[in-house]
PDB file of C-alpha atoms in Angstrom:
ATOM      1  CA  ASN A   1     -22.619 193.275 -86.907  1.00 83.00           C
ATOM      2  CA  PHE A   2     -24.432 192.432 -89.649  1.00 86.00           C
ATOM      3  CA  PHE A   3     -23.649 194.084 -92.774  1.00 84.00           C
ATOM      4  CA  PRO A   4     -25.143 192.555 -96.009  1.00 82.00           C
ATOM      5  CA  ASN A   5     -21.800 194.125 -98.381  1.00 79.00           C
ATOM      6  CA  ILE A   6     -18.299 195.091 -97.416  1.00 77.00           C
ATOM      7  CA  SER A   7     -19.130 199.336 -98.634  1.00 76.00           C
ATOM      8  CA  SER A   8     -21.921 198.657 -96.341  1.00 77.00           C
ATOM      9  CA  ILE A   9     -18.978 198.760 -92.965  1.00 78.00           C
ATOM     10  CA  PRO A  10     -18.587 201.689 -91.139  1.00 76.00           C
ATOM     11  CA  PRO A  11     -14.696 202.738 -90.532  1.00 72.00           C
ATOM     12  CA  SER A  12     -15.142 202.000 -87.245  1.00 70.00           C
ATOM     13  CA  PHE A  13     -15.097 198.185 -87.771  1.00 66.00           C
ATOM     14  CA  LEU A  14     -12.173 198.378 -90.866  1.00 63.00           C
ATOM     15  CA  PRO A  15      -8.684 196.629 -90.325  1.00 56.00           C
ATOM     16  CA  ASN A  16      -6.832 199.892 -88.778  1.00 57.00           C
ATOM     17  CA  HIS A  17      -9.283 199.977 -85.045  1.00 55.00           C
ATOM     18  CA  THR A  18      -9.340 195.989 -84.440  1.00 62.00           C
ATOM     19  CA  THR A  19      -6.538 193.447 -83.898  1.00 76.00           C
ATOM     20  CA  ASN A  20      -6.222 189.969 -84.587  1.00 85.00           C
ATOM     21  CA  PRO A  21      -5.926 187.509 -81.073  1.00 90.00           C
ATOM     22  CA  TRP A  22      -3.367 185.824 -82.549  1.00 93.00           C
ATOM     23  CA  ASP A  23      -0.841 188.955 -84.246  1.00 91.00           C
ATOM     24  CA  THR A  24       1.666 188.775 -82.070  1.00 93.00           C
ATOM     25  CA  PHE A  25       2.596 185.378 -83.201  1.00 95.00           C
ATOM     26  CA  ASN A  26       4.368 187.649 -86.524  1.00 94.00           C
ATOM     27  CA  LYS A  27       7.204 187.780 -84.018  1.00 95.00           C
ATOM     28  CA  LEU A  28       7.567 184.072 -84.372  1.00 96.00           C
ATOM     29  CA  SER A  29       8.613 184.232 -87.417  1.00 95.00           C
ATOM     30  CA  GLY A  30      11.529 182.046 -88.030  1.00 95.00           C
ATOM     31  CA  CYS A  31      11.351 180.216 -84.868  1.00 95.00           C
ATOM     32  CA  ARG A  32      12.705 176.670 -84.312  1.00 94.00           C
ATOM     33  CA  SER A  33      13.788 174.128 -81.332  1.00 94.00           C
ATOM     34  CA  GLY A  34      16.168 175.456 -79.030  1.00 94.00           C
ATOM     35  CA  GLN A  35      15.371 178.897 -79.143  1.00 94.00           C
ATOM     36  CA  LYS A  36      13.946 180.418 -76.040  1.00 95.00           C
ATOM     37  CA  VAL A  37      11.828 184.045 -77.200  1.00 95.00           C
ATOM     38  CA  ASP A  38       8.610 185.864 -75.378  1.00 95.00           C
ATOM     39  CA  GLY A  39       6.006 184.361 -76.715  1.00 95.00           C
ATOM     40  CA  ILE A  40       6.003 180.898 -77.634  1.00 96.00           C
ATOM     41  CA  ALA A  41       4.324 180.158 -74.341  1.00 96.00           C
ATOM     42  CA  LYS A  42       1.201 181.732 -76.017  1.00 95.00           C
ATOM     43  CA  LEU A  43       1.910 180.171 -79.087  1.00 96.00           C
ATOM     44  CA  LYS A  44       1.915 176.751 -77.258  1.00 96.00           C
ATOM     45  CA  THR A  45      -1.257 177.640 -75.224  1.00 95.00           C
ATOM     46  CA  TYR A  46      -2.568 177.569 -79.099  1.00 96.00           C
ATOM     47  CA  PHE A  47      -1.371 174.737 -80.409  1.00 96.00           C
ATOM     48  CA  HIS A  48      -2.643 172.704 -77.163  1.00 95.00           C
ATOM     49  CA  TYR A  49      -6.506 174.595 -77.926  1.00 95.00           C
ATOM     50  CA  PHE A  50      -6.570 172.876 -81.313  1.00 96.00           C
ATOM     51  CA  GLY A  51      -5.422 169.876 -80.146  1.00 94.00           C
ATOM     52  CA  TYR A  52      -1.584 170.114 -81.259  1.00 95.00           C
ATOM     53  CA  LEU A  53       0.419 169.624 -77.937  1.00 93.00           C
ATOM     54  CA  ALA A  54      -0.989 167.570 -74.853  1.00 89.00           C
ATOM     55  CA  ASN A  55      -0.538 169.638 -71.684  1.00 77.00           C
ATOM     56  CA  THR A  56       0.392 167.594 -68.542  1.00 73.00           C
ATOM     57  CA  THR A  57       2.199 170.662 -66.539  1.00 75.00           C
ATOM     58  CA  GLY A  58      -0.433 172.603 -66.139  1.00 74.00           C
ATOM     59  CA  ASN A  59       1.017 176.452 -68.211  1.00 87.00           C
ATOM     60  CA  PHE A  60       3.880 176.181 -70.486  1.00 92.00           C
ATOM     61  CA  SER A  61       6.822 177.496 -70.912  1.00 93.00           C
ATOM     62  CA  ASP A  62       8.872 179.962 -73.697  1.00 96.00           C
ATOM     63  CA  ASP A  63      11.328 177.002 -74.979  1.00 96.00           C
ATOM     64  CA  PHE A  64      10.733 175.547 -77.839  1.00 96.00           C
ATOM     65  CA  ASP A  65      11.154 171.978 -77.151  1.00 95.00           C
ATOM     66  CA  ASP A  66      10.559 168.646 -78.724  1.00 96.00           C
ATOM     67  CA  ALA A  67       6.700 168.294 -78.086  1.00 95.00           C
ATOM     68  CA  LEU A  68       6.506 172.186 -79.730  1.00 96.00           C
ATOM     69  CA  GLU A  69       8.526 170.971 -82.984  1.00 97.00           C
ATOM     70  CA  ALA A  70       6.618 168.238 -82.857  1.00 96.00           C
ATOM     71  CA  ALA A  71       3.654 170.282 -82.977  1.00 96.00           C
ATOM     72  CA  VAL A  72       4.708 172.230 -85.675  1.00 97.00           C
ATOM     73  CA  LYS A  73       5.360 169.096 -87.856  1.00 96.00           C
ATOM     74  CA  ASN A  74       2.028 167.969 -87.750  1.00 95.00           C
ATOM     75  CA  TYR A  75       0.228 171.155 -87.694  1.00 97.00           C
ATOM     76  CA  GLN A  76       2.515 171.759 -90.950  1.00 97.00           C
ATOM     77  CA  LYS A  77       1.204 168.104 -92.207  1.00 95.00           C
ATOM     78  CA  ASN A  78      -3.071 169.056 -91.734  1.00 96.00           C
ATOM     79  CA  PHE A  79      -2.321 172.414 -94.027  1.00 97.00           C
ATOM     80  CA  ASN A  80      -0.400 171.218 -96.618  1.00 96.00           C
ATOM     81  CA  LEU A  81       2.533 172.551 -95.960  1.00 97.00           C
ATOM     82  CA  ASN A  82       5.803 171.750 -96.307  1.00 96.00           C
ATOM     83  CA  THR A  83       7.384 169.762 -92.568  1.00 96.00           C
ATOM     84  CA  THR A  84      10.125 171.900 -91.390  1.00 95.00           C
ATOM     85  CA  GLY A  85       9.354 171.956 -87.699  1.00 96.00           C
ATOM     86  CA  GLU A  86      10.225 175.666 -87.141  1.00 96.00           C
ATOM     87  CA  LEU A  87       8.013 178.546 -87.915  1.00 97.00           C
ATOM     88  CA  ASP A  88       9.240 179.685 -91.026  1.00 96.00           C
ATOM     89  CA  THR A  89       6.642 182.375 -92.751  1.00 96.00           C
ATOM     90  CA  SER A  90       4.026 180.489 -94.955  1.00 96.00           C
ATOM     91  CA  THR A  91       3.412 178.526 -91.139  1.00 97.00           C
ATOM     92  CA  VAL A  92       2.540 181.538 -89.105  1.00 97.00           C
ATOM     93  CA  ASN A  93       1.208 182.793 -91.298  1.00 95.00           C
ATOM     94  CA  GLN A  94      -1.128 180.157 -91.609  1.00 96.00           C
ATOM     95  CA  ILE A  95      -1.238 180.542 -87.749  1.00 97.00           C
ATOM     96  CA  LEU A  96      -3.327 183.796 -88.224  1.00 95.00           C
ATOM     97  CA  LYS A  97      -6.232 183.047 -90.716  1.00 94.00           C
ATOM     98  CA  PRO A  98      -9.593 183.305 -88.525  1.00 95.00           C
ATOM     99  CA  ARG A  99     -10.291 179.931 -88.060  1.00 97.00           C
ATOM    100  CA  CYS A 100     -12.837 177.385 -86.556  1.00 97.00           C
ATOM    101  CA  GLY A 101     -12.805 176.695 -82.777  1.00 97.00           C
ATOM    102  CA  VAL A 102     -13.298 173.114 -83.370  1.00 96.00           C
ATOM    103  CA  PRO A 103      -9.756 171.397 -82.417  1.00 96.00           C
ATOM    104  CA  ASP A 104      -7.971 169.557 -86.078  1.00 95.00           C
ATOM    105  CA  ILE A 105      -6.802 166.546 -83.383  1.00 93.00           C
ATOM    106  CA  VAL A 106      -9.399 165.180 -81.145  1.00 87.00           C
ATOM    107  CA  ASN A 107      -8.188 163.297 -77.871  1.00 83.00           C
ATOM    108  CA  GLY A 108      -4.742 162.801 -80.964  1.00 81.00           C
ATOM    109  CA  THR A 109      -6.783 161.177 -82.702  1.00 79.00           C
ATOM    110  CA  THR A 110      -7.412 162.813 -86.242  1.00 80.00           C
ATOM    111  CA  THR A 111      -8.267 162.088 -89.874  1.00 74.00           C
ATOM    112  CA  MET A 112      -6.122 164.728 -91.542  1.00 86.00           C
ATOM    113  CA  ASN A 113      -2.687 163.949 -92.449  1.00 85.00           C
ATOM    114  CA  SER A 114      -1.192 164.301 -89.588  1.00 78.00           C
ATOM    115  CA  GLY A 115      -2.940 160.907 -88.906  1.00 80.00           C
ATOM    116  CA  LYS A 116      -2.739 159.875 -92.352  1.00 73.00           C
ATOM    117  CA  THR A 117      -0.325 156.522 -93.082  1.00 61.00           C
ATOM    118  CA  THR A 118       2.037 157.812 -96.335  1.00 51.00           C
ATOM    119  CA  SER A 119       2.683 155.568 -98.970  1.00 44.00           C
ATOM    120  CA  PHE A 120       6.688 155.462 -98.323  1.00 44.00           C
ATOM    121  CA  GLN A 121       5.950 153.575 -93.754  1.00 46.00           C
ATOM    122  CA  HIS A 122       5.017 151.159 -96.271  1.00 50.00           C
ATOM    123  CA  SER A 123       7.891 150.009 -98.534  1.00 49.00           C
ATOM    124  CA  VAL A 124      10.952 148.075 -97.571  1.00 54.00           C
ATOM    125  CA  ALA A 125      14.259 149.890 -98.061  1.00 52.00           C
ATOM    126  CA  HIS A 126      17.300 148.498 -99.467  1.00 54.00           C
TER     127      HIS A 126
ATOM    128  CA  TYR B   1     -13.029 164.479 -94.180  1.00 94.00           C
ATOM    129  CA  SER B   2     -12.465 163.494 -90.543  1.00 94.00           C
ATOM    130  CA  PHE B   3     -14.978 162.511 -88.290  1.00 94.00           C
ATOM    131  CA  PHE B   4     -15.081 163.142 -84.648  1.00 94.00           C
ATOM    132  CA  PRO B   5     -14.311 159.908 -82.251  1.00 92.00           C
ATOM    133  CA  GLY B   6     -16.676 157.335 -82.426  1.00 93.00           C
ATOM    134  CA  THR B   7     -17.899 158.886 -86.138  1.00 95.00           C
ATOM    135  CA  PRO B   8     -21.144 159.881 -84.046  1.00 96.00           C
ATOM    136  CA  ARG B   9     -24.229 160.860 -86.319  1.00 97.00           C
ATOM    137  CA  TRP B  10     -28.444 161.583 -86.348  1.00 97.00           C
ATOM    138  CA  PRO B  11     -29.763 158.361 -85.833  1.00 96.00           C
ATOM    139  CA  SER B  12     -30.879 156.666 -88.609  1.00 92.00           C
ATOM    140  CA  ARG B  13     -35.270 157.485 -87.596  1.00 92.00           C
ATOM    141  CA  ARG B  14     -34.156 160.995 -87.203  1.00 91.00           C
ATOM    142  CA  ARG B  15     -33.760 162.742 -91.238  1.00 93.00           C
ATOM    143  CA  ASP B  16     -35.524 165.570 -90.144  1.00 96.00           C
ATOM    144  CA  LEU B  17     -34.317 167.561 -87.731  1.00 98.00           C
ATOM    145  CA  THR B  18     -34.868 171.124 -86.505  1.00 98.00           C
ATOM    146  CA  TYR B  19     -33.031 173.816 -86.069  1.00 98.00           C
ATOM    147  CA  ALA B  20     -33.674 177.346 -84.067  1.00 98.00           C
ATOM    148  CA  PHE B  21     -32.126 180.454 -83.381  1.00 98.00           C
ATOM    149  CA  ASP B  22     -31.897 181.612 -79.673  1.00 97.00           C
ATOM    150  CA  PRO B  23     -34.712 184.339 -79.465  1.00 97.00           C
ATOM    151  CA  ARG B  24     -32.743 186.762 -77.533  1.00 97.00           C
ATOM    152  CA  ASN B  25     -30.027 187.455 -80.883  1.00 96.00           C
ATOM    153  CA  GLU B  26     -32.998 188.451 -81.952  1.00 96.00           C
ATOM    154  CA  LEU B  27     -31.768 188.201 -85.809  1.00 96.00           C
ATOM    155  CA  SER B  28     -33.146 189.819 -88.558  1.00 96.00           C
ATOM    156  CA  GLU B  29     -34.911 187.512 -91.673  1.00 96.00           C
ATOM    157  CA  ASP B  30     -32.128 188.158 -93.639  1.00 95.00           C
ATOM    158  CA  VAL B  31     -29.753 186.602 -91.462  1.00 96.00           C
ATOM    159  CA  LYS B  32     -31.804 183.506 -90.611  1.00 97.00           C
ATOM    160  CA  ARG B  33     -32.015 182.775 -94.789  1.00 97.00           C
ATOM    161  CA  VAL B  34     -28.250 182.869 -94.457  1.00 97.00           C
ATOM    162  CA  PHE B  35     -28.613 179.856 -92.276  1.00 98.00           C
ATOM    163  CA  ALA B  36     -31.292 178.856 -94.472  1.00 98.00           C
ATOM    164  CA  ASN B  37     -29.032 178.566 -97.785  1.00 97.00           C
ATOM    165  CA  ALA B  38     -25.564 176.713 -95.689  1.00 98.00           C
ATOM    166  CA  PHE B  39     -28.570 174.198 -94.924  1.00 98.00           C
ATOM    167  CA  SER B  40     -29.228 173.494 -97.872  1.00 97.00           C
ATOM    168  CA  ARG B  41     -25.866 173.002 -99.381  1.00 97.00           C
ATOM    169  CA  TRP B  42     -26.089 169.953 -97.083  1.00 98.00           C
ATOM    170  CA  SER B  43     -29.930 168.796 -97.198  1.00 97.00           C
ATOM    171  CA  GLU B  44     -28.969 168.785-100.767  1.00 96.00           C
ATOM    172  CA  TRP B  45     -26.582 166.035-101.212  1.00 96.00           C
ATOM    173  CA  THR B  46     -28.042 164.055 -98.233  1.00 96.00           C
ATOM    174  CA  PRO B  47     -31.204 162.768 -97.423  1.00 96.00           C
ATOM    175  CA  LEU B  48     -31.270 164.828 -94.555  1.00 97.00           C
ATOM    176  CA  THR B  49     -34.046 167.380 -93.889  1.00 97.00           C
ATOM    177  CA  PHE B  50     -34.151 171.023 -91.905  1.00 98.00           C
ATOM    178  CA  THR B  51     -36.608 173.113 -90.932  1.00 98.00           C
ATOM    179  CA  ASN B  52     -36.166 176.184 -88.757  1.00 98.00           C
ATOM    180  CA  ILE B  53     -39.043 176.696 -85.805  1.00 98.00           C
ATOM    181  CA  SER B  54     -39.573 178.599 -83.678  1.00 96.00           C
ATOM    182  CA  ASP B  55     -39.045 176.874 -80.498  1.00 97.00           C
ATOM    183  CA  TYR B  56     -35.332 177.399 -79.816  1.00 97.00           C
ATOM    184  CA  SER B  57     -35.721 174.908 -76.890  1.00 96.00           C
ATOM    185  CA  SER B  58     -37.256 171.825 -79.069  1.00 97.00           C
ATOM    186  CA  ALA B  59     -34.689 171.401 -81.498  1.00 98.00           C
ATOM    187  CA  ASP B  60     -32.223 169.243 -82.313  1.00 98.00           C
ATOM    188  CA  MET B  61     -30.026 172.067 -83.595  1.00 98.00           C
ATOM    189  CA  LYS B  62     -29.383 175.613 -81.632  1.00 98.00           C
ATOM    190  CA  ILE B  63     -27.864 178.237 -83.052  1.00 98.00           C
ATOM    191  CA  GLY B  64     -26.410 181.600 -81.125  1.00 98.00           C
ATOM    192  CA  PHE B  65     -24.341 184.761 -81.518  1.00 98.00           C
ATOM    193  CA  TYR B  66     -22.329 185.044 -77.930  1.00 97.00           C
ATOM    194  CA  SER B  67     -19.358 186.947 -76.501  1.00 95.00           C
ATOM    195  CA  GLY B  68     -16.123 185.756 -74.484  1.00 94.00           C
ATOM    196  CA  ASP B  69     -17.331 182.705 -72.246  1.00 95.00           C
ATOM    197  CA  HIS B  70     -20.745 182.020 -73.123  1.00 95.00           C
ATOM    198  CA  GLY B  71     -20.799 178.913 -70.628  1.00 93.00           C
ATOM    199  CA  ASP B  72     -19.479 176.308 -72.549  1.00 93.00           C
ATOM    200  CA  ASP B  73     -15.352 176.371 -71.431  1.00 90.00           C
ATOM    201  CA  GLU B  74     -15.157 177.410 -75.279  1.00 92.00           C
ATOM    202  CA  PRO B  75     -14.937 181.351 -74.899  1.00 94.00           C
ATOM    203  CA  PHE B  76     -14.267 183.846 -77.986  1.00 95.00           C
ATOM    204  CA  ASP B  77     -11.679 185.794 -78.523  1.00 93.00           C
ATOM    205  CA  GLY B  78     -13.040 188.554 -80.552  1.00 90.00           C
ATOM    206  CA  VAL B  79     -12.665 189.781 -83.150  1.00 90.00           C
ATOM    207  CA  LEU B  80     -11.124 187.080 -85.864  1.00 92.00           C
ATOM    208  CA  GLY B  81      -9.527 183.858 -84.367  1.00 95.00           C
ATOM    209  CA  THR B  82     -11.646 182.283 -83.723  1.00 97.00           C
ATOM    210  CA  LEU B  83     -14.526 182.684 -85.561  1.00 97.00           C
ATOM    211  CA  ALA B  84     -17.520 179.954 -84.779  1.00 98.00           C
ATOM    212  CA  HIS B  85     -17.547 176.420 -83.556  1.00 98.00           C
ATOM    213  CA  ALA B  86     -20.030 173.618 -83.217  1.00 98.00           C
ATOM    214  CA  PHE B  87     -20.315 170.520 -80.999  1.00 97.00           C
ATOM    215  CA  ALA B  88     -20.722 166.815 -83.050  1.00 95.00           C
ATOM    216  CA  PRO B  89     -24.471 165.061 -82.733  1.00 97.00           C
ATOM    217  CA  PRO B  90     -26.938 164.727 -81.115  1.00 96.00           C
ATOM    218  CA  THR B  91     -25.640 168.523 -79.475  1.00 96.00           C
ATOM    219  CA  GLY B  92     -26.536 170.187 -81.843  1.00 97.00           C
ATOM    220  CA  LEU B  93     -25.298 173.666 -80.686  1.00 98.00           C
ATOM    221  CA  LEU B  94     -23.845 175.893 -82.694  1.00 98.00           C
ATOM    222  CA  HIS B  95     -22.113 179.246 -81.595  1.00 98.00           C
ATOM    223  CA  LEU B  96     -20.996 181.805 -83.546  1.00 98.00           C
ATOM    224  CA  ASP B  97     -18.242 185.056 -81.815  1.00 97.00           C
ATOM    225  CA  ASN B  98     -20.888 188.230 -81.771  1.00 95.00           C
ATOM    226  CA  ALA B  99     -17.585 189.936 -82.065  1.00 93.00           C
ATOM    227  CA  GLU B 100     -17.412 189.380 -85.807  1.00 93.00           C
ATOM    228  CA  THR B 101     -18.166 192.096 -88.682  1.00 90.00           C
ATOM    229  CA  TRP B 102     -20.394 188.961 -90.641  1.00 94.00           C
ATOM    230  CA  ILE B 103     -21.187 190.063 -93.749  1.00 93.00           C
ATOM    231  CA  ILE B 104     -24.469 188.792 -95.308  1.00 91.00           C
ATOM    232  CA  ASN B 105     -25.366 189.751 -98.306  1.00 83.00           C
ATOM    233  CA  ASP B 106     -22.490 190.490-100.641  1.00 72.00           C
ATOM    234  CA  VAL B 107     -20.380 188.312-102.709  1.00 60.00           C
ATOM    235  CA  PHE B 108     -16.816 188.629-102.097  1.00 57.00           C
ATOM    236  CA  THR B 109     -14.128 188.331-104.537  1.00 53.00           C
ATOM    237  CA  SER B 110     -11.640 186.086-103.145  1.00 49.00           C
ATOM    238  CA  GLY B 111      -8.606 188.532-102.139  1.00 48.00           C
ATOM    239  CA  SER B 112     -10.670 191.152-100.771  1.00 50.00           C
ATOM    240  CA  SER B 113      -8.633 191.296 -97.963  1.00 48.00           C
ATOM    241  CA  SER B 114      -8.543 194.924 -96.731  1.00 51.00           C
ATOM    242  CA  SER B 115     -11.403 194.547 -94.157  1.00 69.00           C
ATOM    243  CA  THR B 116     -11.922 191.711 -91.581  1.00 84.00           C
ATOM    244  CA  ALA B 117     -15.564 191.040 -92.346  1.00 88.00           C
ATOM    245  CA  MET B 118     -16.443 187.230 -92.517  1.00 92.00           C
ATOM    246  CA  ASP B 119     -18.780 186.047 -94.974  1.00 94.00           C
ATOM    247  CA  LEU B 120     -21.268 183.856 -92.253  1.00 96.00           C
ATOM    248  CA  GLU B 121     -23.149 181.702 -95.487  1.00 97.00           C
ATOM    249  CA  SER B 122     -19.437 179.985 -95.679  1.00 97.00           C
ATOM    250  CA  VAL B 123     -18.832 179.877 -92.061  1.00 97.00           C
ATOM    251  CA  ALA B 124     -22.136 178.750 -91.479  1.00 98.00           C
ATOM    252  CA  VAL B 125     -21.885 175.976 -93.592  1.00 98.00           C
ATOM    253  CA  HIS B 126     -18.428 174.945 -92.053  1.00 98.00           C
ATOM    254  CA  GLU B 127     -20.131 174.696 -88.897  1.00 98.00           C
ATOM    255  CA  ILE B 128     -23.258 173.420 -89.791  1.00 98.00           C
ATOM    256  CA  GLY B 129     -20.720 170.205 -91.120  1.00 98.00           C
ATOM    257  CA  HIS B 130     -19.715 169.645 -87.681  1.00 98.00           C
ATOM    258  CA  LEU B 131     -23.076 169.719 -86.242  1.00 98.00           C
ATOM    259  CA  LEU B 132     -23.566 166.499 -88.509  1.00 98.00           C
ATOM    260  CA  GLY B 133     -20.842 165.221 -87.615  1.00 97.00           C
ATOM    261  CA  LEU B 134     -17.707 166.002 -89.808  1.00 97.00           C
ATOM    262  CA  GLY B 135     -14.425 166.595 -88.552  1.00 96.00           C
ATOM    263  CA  HIS B 136     -11.666 168.917 -90.603  1.00 97.00           C
ATOM    264  CA  SER B 137     -10.355 168.522 -94.179  1.00 96.00           C
ATOM    265  CA  SER B 138      -6.282 168.926 -94.639  1.00 96.00           C
ATOM    266  CA  VAL B 139      -8.316 169.840 -98.310  1.00 96.00           C
ATOM    267  CA  GLU B 140      -8.009 173.051 -99.111  1.00 95.00           C
ATOM    268  CA  ASN B 141     -11.103 173.644-101.005  1.00 96.00           C
ATOM    269  CA  ALA B 142     -12.838 170.929 -99.376  1.00 97.00           C
ATOM    270  CA  ILE B 143     -15.362 173.320 -97.070  1.00 98.00           C
ATOM    271  CA  MET B 144     -14.484 171.468 -93.360  1.00 98.00           C
ATOM    272  CA  TYR B 145     -10.957 173.023 -94.035  1.00 97.00           C
ATOM    273  CA  PRO B 146     -10.461 174.272 -90.706  1.00 97.00           C
ATOM    274  CA  THR B 147      -9.265 178.433 -91.704  1.00 96.00           C
ATOM    275  CA  ILE B 148     -10.758 180.741 -93.701  1.00 93.00           C
ATOM    276  CA  ALA B 149      -9.559 184.179 -94.910  1.00 88.00           C
ATOM    277  CA  SER B 150     -11.787 187.348 -94.016  1.00 86.00           C
ATOM    278  CA  GLY B 151     -13.243 188.645 -97.389  1.00 83.00           C
ATOM    279  CA  VAL B 152     -13.074 185.208 -99.063  1.00 89.00           C
ATOM    280  CA  LYS B 153     -16.933 183.394 -99.485  1.00 91.00           C
ATOM    281  CA  LYS B 154     -16.838 180.110 -99.800  1.00 94.00           C
ATOM    282  CA  VAL B 155     -20.268 177.915 -99.684  1.00 96.00           C
ATOM    283  CA  GLU B 156     -20.447 175.244-101.757  1.00 96.00           C
ATOM    284  CA  LEU B 157     -19.288 171.609-101.044  1.00 97.00           C
ATOM    285  CA  ASP B 158     -16.433 169.839-102.217  1.00 97.00           C
ATOM    286  CA  ARG B 159     -16.459 166.493-103.494  1.00 96.00           C
ATOM    287  CA  ASP B 160     -14.296 165.268-100.235  1.00 97.00           C
ATOM    288  CA  ASP B 161     -17.053 167.167 -98.173  1.00 97.00           C
ATOM    289  CA  VAL B 162     -20.089 165.238-100.006  1.00 97.00           C
ATOM    290  CA  GLU B 163     -17.958 161.475 -99.473  1.00 96.00           C
ATOM    291  CA  GLY B 164     -17.522 161.959 -95.867  1.00 97.00           C
ATOM    292  CA  ILE B 165     -21.151 163.373 -95.490  1.00 97.00           C
ATOM    293  CA  GLN B 166     -22.379 160.267 -97.960  1.00 97.00           C
ATOM    294  CA  VAL B 167     -20.432 157.859 -95.439  1.00 97.00           C
ATOM    295  CA  LEU B 168     -22.470 159.570 -92.676  1.00 97.00           C
ATOM    296  CA  TYR B 169     -26.066 158.800 -93.955  1.00 97.00           C
ATOM    297  CA  GLY B 170     -26.250 157.851 -97.401  1.00 95.00           C
ATOM    298  CA  THR B 171     -26.958 159.980-100.704  1.00 94.00           C
ATOM    299  CA  ASN B 172     -29.819 162.049-101.348  1.00 91.00           C
ATOM    300  CA  PRO B 173     -32.422 159.818-102.495  1.00 88.00           C
ATOM    301  CA  GLU B 174     -34.060 162.904-104.707  1.00 85.00           C
ATOM    302  CA  ASN B 175     -29.996 163.445-106.134  1.00 77.00           C
ATOM    303  CA  ASN B 176     -29.224 161.615-109.372  1.00 61.00           C
ATOM    304  CA  GLY B 177     -25.335 163.618-108.515  1.00 55.00           C
ATOM    305  CA  THR B 178     -25.419 161.808-105.835  1.00 51.00           C
ATOM    306  CA  VAL B 179     -21.669 160.856-106.264  1.00 54.00           C
ATOM    307  CA  GLY B 180     -20.638 164.816-105.444  1.00 56.00           C
ATOM    308  CA  PRO B 181     -19.259 167.572-107.153  1.00 61.00           C
ATOM    309  CA  SER B 182     -16.236 166.574-109.587  1.00 53.00           C
ATOM    310  CA  PHE B 183     -13.530 168.761-110.219  1.00 45.00           C
ATOM    311  CA  GLY B 184     -14.679 169.650-113.622  1.00 40.00           C
ATOM    312  CA  GLU B 185     -17.660 171.122-112.113  1.00 42.00           C
ATOM    313  CA  ARG B 186     -16.501 172.662-109.709  1.00 40.00           C
ATOM    314  CA  GLU B 187     -13.714 174.396-111.792  1.00 36.00           C
ATOM    315  CA  MET B 188     -16.643 175.419-114.778  1.00 32.00           C
ATOM    316  CA  SER B 189     -18.442 177.340-111.938  1.00 33.00           C
ATOM    317  CA  GLY B 190     -15.586 179.745-111.277  1.00 30.00           C
ATOM    318  CA  VAL B 191     -14.471 178.013-107.268  1.00 31.00           C
ATOM    319  CA  ALA B 192     -11.127 179.282-107.077  1.00 29.00           C
ATOM    320  CA  ARG B 193      -9.135 176.089-106.895  1.00 27.00           C
ATOM    321  CA  GLY B 194      -6.412 174.542-105.245  1.00 27.00           C
ATOM    322  CA  SER B 195      -5.057 170.937-104.166  1.00 25.00           C
ATOM    323  CA  ILE B 196      -7.616 168.308-104.061  1.00 26.00           C
ATOM    324  CA  GLY B 197      -6.931 165.482-101.915  1.00 24.00           C
TER     325      GLY B 197
END
């Protein structure tokens, strides 16, 4: 489906006729740790695919558990979002964006923001 | 910028790399020209050169458009979602989702999100970064930032991209501006800017 410009795209290719495979994540907006919501398992698959979540069991539950919260926090760090650990609107909007299929975290390591040591971790507390 | 684990890169004896398109795609010259432009974004700042050859099997980098499960355990998911993926050196595979609506000529204006159309050169420049050994970056304006909105054209390397690729391959001896694009220069070019790392 190659087109020289947007105006040359036939109506059958416009948004009303297409769906983003991640659109269902919209309904998870506002979810936080401790909740159980339909669709969380699919979100965990998303985070697993991009390297944020390990899968030790072979499948995922719909529980918003500690591992998912940590994954969300790392994702938020990598994309310069507020590190809340919750699926706030800005985080869900970022997740919905089309993206490269290469994982952000490979074999558990990354030098994106979540893999960097922040300066305050080197400071000495009073 | 980031690198893949182990920092894989093309060996120092191989600076003149070749690429070819999967002949089954029967791509037009217009589409091939988009990739030539995308490769030139990287050769501008490095000693690497890229030549399109017709022999797909012998090319260093192989480019193809595929749908769904296409044999590398990384199936595409239809319109939007994941757009493309590429493998670190020396694998040299660049795959794009055939289901996307690809724009090959038009200059988008930022925010024209009324379409699901994706700019092909923008995605190609990003994936070539992977072919050369770069991972993803948290710098929003970097080419190697993982996401791109529909209807957005983003093809110029950010300073973060240039610094990363020059760690792997050094500078282009024919390019005097070897330190990479500066914040000020990019602002003058009219590219929309956000934060810079």
